[in-house]
Each structure stands twice: as structure tokens, then as C-alpha cells.
XYZ file of C-alpha atoms in Angstrom:
287
model
C -50.947 -19.444 -14.683
C -47.473 -20.051 -13.254
C -46.133 -17.455 -10.886
C -42.846 -16.028 -11.976
C -40.067 -15.684 -9.436
C -37.972 -12.536 -9.218
C -34.251 -12.561 -8.231
C -33.006 -9.549 -6.494
C -29.485 -8.381 -5.583
C -29.636 -6.499 -2.233
C -27.289 -3.436 -2.762
C -26.701 -0.457 -0.609
C -24.113 2.171 -0.053
C -21.584 -0.155 1.710
C -18.080 0.071 0.794
C -17.291 2.126 -2.346
C -13.484 2.556 -1.964
C -10.541 0.698 -0.488
C -7.270 2.293 0.405
C -4.232 -0.173 0.683
C -0.919 0.619 2.094
C 2.231 -0.898 0.391
C 3.259 -2.651 3.542
C 0.066 -4.819 3.355
C 1.173 -5.935 -0.260
C 4.717 -6.654 0.823
C 3.440 -8.763 3.721
C 0.921 -10.713 1.657
C 3.908 -11.402 -0.824
C 6.232 -12.532 1.916
C 3.643 -14.807 3.336
C 3.105 -16.369 -0.204
C 6.879 -16.817 -0.663
C 7.024 -18.548 2.757
C 4.091 -20.803 2.213
C 4.243 -24.631 2.898
C 5.087 -26.939 0.116
C 2.246 -27.899 -1.965
C 0.064 -24.988 -0.769
C -1.482 -23.118 -3.805
C -2.545 -20.077 -1.951
C -2.482 -18.174 1.300
C -4.956 -16.341 3.215
C -5.062 -13.930 6.042
C -6.937 -11.098 7.965
C -6.889 -7.499 6.838
C -6.769 -4.855 9.538
C -7.516 -1.033 9.312
C -10.193 1.461 9.654
C -13.458 2.242 8.252
C -14.655 5.889 7.561
C -18.064 6.216 6.102
C -17.778 4.137 2.820
C -14.058 4.189 2.641
C -11.889 1.202 4.136
C -8.225 1.938 4.790
C -6.075 -1.445 5.030
C -3.035 -0.679 7.069
C -1.950 -4.063 8.287
C -2.666 -7.880 7.724
C -2.260 -10.934 9.489
C -1.322 -14.456 8.022
C -3.784 -17.025 8.962
C -3.126 -20.813 8.960
C -5.392 -22.712 6.764
C -5.925 -25.960 4.808
C -7.738 -26.382 1.428
C -9.449 -29.469 0.479
C -11.610 -30.423 -2.802
C -14.712 -28.871 -1.422
C -13.812 -27.310 1.951
C -11.449 -24.921 3.608
C -10.407 -25.091 7.220
C -9.302 -21.815 9.049
C -7.777 -21.541 12.416
C -10.468 -19.430 13.994
C -8.719 -19.367 17.472
C -5.667 -18.022 15.855
C -7.497 -15.168 14.148
C -9.147 -14.095 17.439
C -6.044 -14.342 19.443
C -3.825 -12.553 16.839
C -6.301 -9.745 16.195
C -6.639 -9.230 19.989
C -2.873 -8.847 20.476
C -2.651 -6.634 17.470
C -5.468 -4.356 18.847
C -3.322 -3.817 21.963
C -0.579 -2.058 20.022
C -2.873 -0.516 17.283
C -5.990 0.322 19.255
C -7.785 1.981 16.331
C -7.388 -0.918 13.919
C -9.891 -3.682 13.574
C -10.584 -6.542 11.191
C -11.919 -5.130 7.995
C -11.836 -8.179 5.732
C -9.541 -10.743 4.453
C -6.948 -11.503 1.601
C -5.950 -14.512 -0.486
C -3.523 -15.100 -3.390
C -4.714 -16.225 -6.719
C -6.538 -14.826 -9.901
C -10.087 -16.037 -9.289
C -12.786 -16.397 -6.775
C -13.785 -20.074 -5.916
C -16.527 -21.698 -3.798
C -14.240 -21.790 -0.814
C -13.866 -18.149 -0.944
C -17.458 -17.673 0.024
C -17.013 -19.925 3.252
C -14.053 -17.866 4.318
C -15.911 -14.633 3.598
C -18.811 -15.822 5.739
C -16.508 -16.354 8.470
C -15.059 -12.926 8.450
C -18.544 -11.594 8.087
C -18.992 -12.526 11.758
C -16.348 -10.065 12.682
C -17.244 -7.187 10.502
C -20.637 -6.081 8.916
C -19.279 -5.891 5.311
C -15.970 -7.496 5.037
C -13.536 -6.662 2.066
C -12.021 -9.412 0.094
C -8.576 -8.673 -1.377
C -7.309 -10.788 -4.215
C -3.639 -10.701 -5.063
C -2.611 -12.265 -8.250
C 0.957 -13.426 -7.774
C 1.288 -14.935 -11.198
C 2.645 -11.617 -12.616
C 0.720 -11.752 -15.758
C 2.122 -9.280 -18.170
C 4.821 -8.364 -15.473
C 2.094 -6.830 -13.296
C 0.929 -7.487 -9.736
C -2.948 -7.483 -10.152
C -4.828 -6.480 -6.896
C -8.464 -6.367 -6.690
C -10.936 -5.787 -3.793
C -14.522 -7.279 -3.544
C -17.501 -7.028 -1.253
C -20.303 -9.421 -0.911
C -23.825 -8.670 -2.212
C -26.825 -10.804 -0.871
C -28.749 -12.742 -3.530
C -32.448 -13.366 -2.916
C -35.425 -14.782 -4.542
C -38.878 -13.515 -3.647
C -37.523 -12.045 -0.376
C -35.764 -15.334 0.521
C -31.980 -15.289 0.687
C -30.395 -17.942 -1.388
C -26.754 -16.865 -1.373
C -24.287 -14.115 -2.151
C -22.135 -12.734 -4.944
C -18.957 -10.881 -5.048
C -18.947 -7.366 -6.373
C -15.577 -5.425 -7.152
C -15.033 -2.267 -5.644
C -12.226 0.537 -6.370
C -8.884 -0.267 -4.989
C -6.217 2.516 -4.630
C -2.631 2.384 -3.303
C -2.496 4.690 -0.301
C 1.058 4.986 0.853
C 2.266 7.196 3.761
C 5.158 9.513 3.530
C 7.658 7.132 4.959
C 6.234 4.232 2.656
C 6.422 6.475 -0.232
C 10.090 7.169 0.445
C 10.895 3.413 0.681
C 8.872 2.480 -2.437
C 10.811 5.295 -4.477
C 14.082 3.867 -3.334
C 13.108 0.408 -4.176
C 12.019 1.373 -7.823
C 15.086 3.445 -8.476
C 17.265 0.688 -7.141
C 15.501 -1.793 -9.600
C 16.010 0.555 -12.425
C 19.652 0.828 -11.636
C 20.120 -2.883 -11.316
C 18.318 -3.505 -14.618
C 20.291 -0.825 -16.515
C 23.786 -1.230 -14.984
C 23.653 -4.842 -13.742
C 24.801 -4.047 -10.253
C 23.391 -3.779 -6.890
C 22.763 -0.359 -5.292
C 22.699 1.006 -1.707
C 20.215 3.320 -0.207
C 20.844 6.816 -1.147
C 22.641 9.222 1.227
C 21.004 12.338 2.621
C 22.724 14.497 0.238
C 21.764 12.234 -2.781
C 18.127 12.044 -1.579
C 18.092 15.946 -1.363
C 19.449 16.335 -4.855
C 16.900 13.630 -6.158
C 14.125 15.588 -4.538
C 15.157 18.894 -5.873
C 15.541 17.497 -9.181
C 11.951 16.176 -9.029
C 10.677 19.456 -7.897
C 12.373 21.310 -10.766
C 10.772 18.856 -13.296
C 7.364 19.241 -11.694
C 7.660 23.025 -11.837
C 8.569 22.913 -15.472
C 5.612 20.627 -16.269
C 3.226 22.898 -14.438
C 4.630 25.869 -16.118
C 4.076 24.417 -19.534
C 0.555 23.499 -18.646
C -0.193 27.108 -17.441
C 1.261 28.607 -20.565
C -0.911 26.364 -22.820
C -4.058 27.512 -20.774
C -3.130 31.202 -20.896
C -2.439 31.132 -24.715
C -5.559 29.072 -25.381
C -4.013 25.996 -26.683
C -5.945 23.715 -24.239
C -8.932 24.344 -22.088
C -8.014 24.793 -18.392
C -9.420 22.340 -15.695
C -10.923 24.173 -12.763
C -9.942 21.604 -10.311
C -6.295 21.643 -11.429
C -6.382 25.415 -11.165
C -7.875 25.370 -7.535
C -5.115 22.829 -6.656
C -2.355 24.986 -8.063
C -3.770 27.940 -6.163
C -3.907 26.127 -2.841
C -0.307 24.800 -3.463
C 1.089 28.436 -4.211
C -0.834 29.629 -1.079
C 0.968 27.199 1.143
C 4.342 28.347 0.023
C 5.956 30.827 2.691
C 6.729 34.170 1.475
C 10.509 34.531 1.687
C 12.814 36.854 -0.320
C 15.629 35.014 -2.178
C 18.277 35.912 0.392
C 16.314 34.625 3.326
C 15.683 31.333 1.326
C 19.430 30.882 0.486
C 20.349 31.417 4.233
C 17.756 29.020 5.538
C 18.720 26.384 2.923
C 22.421 26.770 3.270
C 21.996 26.342 7.117
C 20.091 23.128 6.786
C 22.541 21.941 4.217
C 25.474 22.611 6.587
C 23.707 20.671 9.359
C 23.265 17.605 6.975
C 26.963 17.642 5.992
C 27.963 17.780 9.431
C 25.797 14.682 10.311
C 27.179 12.908 7.294
C 30.695 13.671 8.324
C 30.189 12.471 12.083
C 28.585 9.246 10.757
C 31.497 8.482 8.495
C 34.000 9.299 11.190
C 32.091 7.018 13.565
C 32.097 4.272 10.910
C 35.880 4.692 10.224
C 36.612 4.419 14.068
C 34.592 1.208 14.473
C 36.377 -0.345 11.370
C 39.901 0.515 12.958
C 38.946 -0.948 16.273
C 37.829 -4.175 14.746
C 41.125 -4.484 12.799
C 43.003 -3.715 15.919
C 41.088 -6.440 17.866
C 41.773 -8.949 14.952
C 45.407 -8.016 14.950
C 45.864 -8.607 18.635
């Protein structure tokens, strides 16, 4: 009687979530745009931090490589030297995985994954699809899972894990400006500049008023019984209201107007300095 072989996938808690900063995506896209002629994809190292089962990707380093029919050559010394120099500035960031552009994982991906597996216990593979299918930039993250037959390792397979965009406050502001600028270019057909401080303040206040209106409608529907309230949303709203300082309208108006006057003064001084520089340049050209 023949003995059946059992195939096992060695799984564990491992990485369950990947947070990706927008700056990483922009760097990967810039790397792809600047690739050598005839190069189909680009690869590089991902750097960040690991807290429990969550990986936060904060930076990345483009890595020179060469693809052949059945092999891929990676500059290992470059990876070590570049990551070592990076760690001198960002001491808490380490290699957490690698990225590549494309839409599918091929055989050479396993080879590159094994290489980065020497640097980190469970590397993350980020796949960025630059083909813009359906006008969407598709980003997926994977981890490797060991494949064994009768307790003998025979290879590995890639398992997709959740990926979430995780911008900082500064990155969020920059992305919002880019989105609004793109919308204006598409609707009006002209280029736009970065908003001034007053325009940013006006836009922020408008967003706050819109959000307050949405929350008020939601609370009214819950109170009247039109919809069933969510306990999580209720706790979040309660925590948000508790964070608000207790100020009477007069004190709030005074503090707001004081900050507004300071902003107007800074804007006036910057415009004055810009005008003086323009006059000096014209005088130098005239003489």
C-alpha cells in the first residue's frame, strides 16, 4: 500500500499589516520613470520599522539589478553600503523588505526575496503596478510562506497581506495639494500654484464645517431612530468632543483673530520682500 505524502504550508502570526507612507510610493515611481532603456521593472529595498505584526514602510532605496531569462542579478554590496549610510541618519529604520514594479510575481521574485530574507526574518514584498489599469495605481504587499512535504522544505509561496496608506501630517497636506491642483488642471485646463496660508486656512475651515454637517446629520438620524448607531463611532465622537478646549465664543474669536493677524503680517512681509528683490533685479539689469 502506497504511503501518501502530505503537503503543509508553514504559517504563523508573522506580518499581518503593512503601513506605507506616500513618499515611498513617489520614490518608487520616480525610480521607474528614470529606469534604463529596455528595463521592464525596477527593484529596491524597503526601510522602516516593525512593531509586533505591523510593518511601517517609511523609506526606500533603489537597487541596481539586471534581469535575464531565468536569473536576476542584484548588487548586494550596494544594498549593504546604502542601508548602512541610511541607518546613520535614520537610526531606527532597518530593511523590512523590497519592492518591484509590475503586475505579477515571477520566478526571479523568489530569488530576490531569499536575498532580502538574509537581512530580515520575514521580508515584505511590495508590488507596484505602474500600468495604471482602470486609471488606478495598484499596490499590493506579500510575505513568503514556507512550503513543505512530509516535514521537508521544498520551497515557498507568496501570501498577500493587507496594505494601508499611512501618511504623516506633512505628507497628507502635500498629497491634498497635489489632488486639488490636479482637479483644477483637469477642470480649468491651467496650472495651479501652492495655496497661500490664507487659502489653506479657508480650505481647512470649509472642510471642518462640511465634516461637522455630516456628523450632525448622522447623530440626528441615530437619535430619531432612522439608523442604528455604531458604538465605535460613538466612542470616537465622544473622544473627539472631549479633546476640544472649553472656550466661550468671545475668547475663541479673540484667539482666532490674533492668529489671523499674525498670518496676515507674515504674508505682507513676504510679499514686500519679494517685491524688493524684483526691484533690485530690474535695477541691476538696467545698470
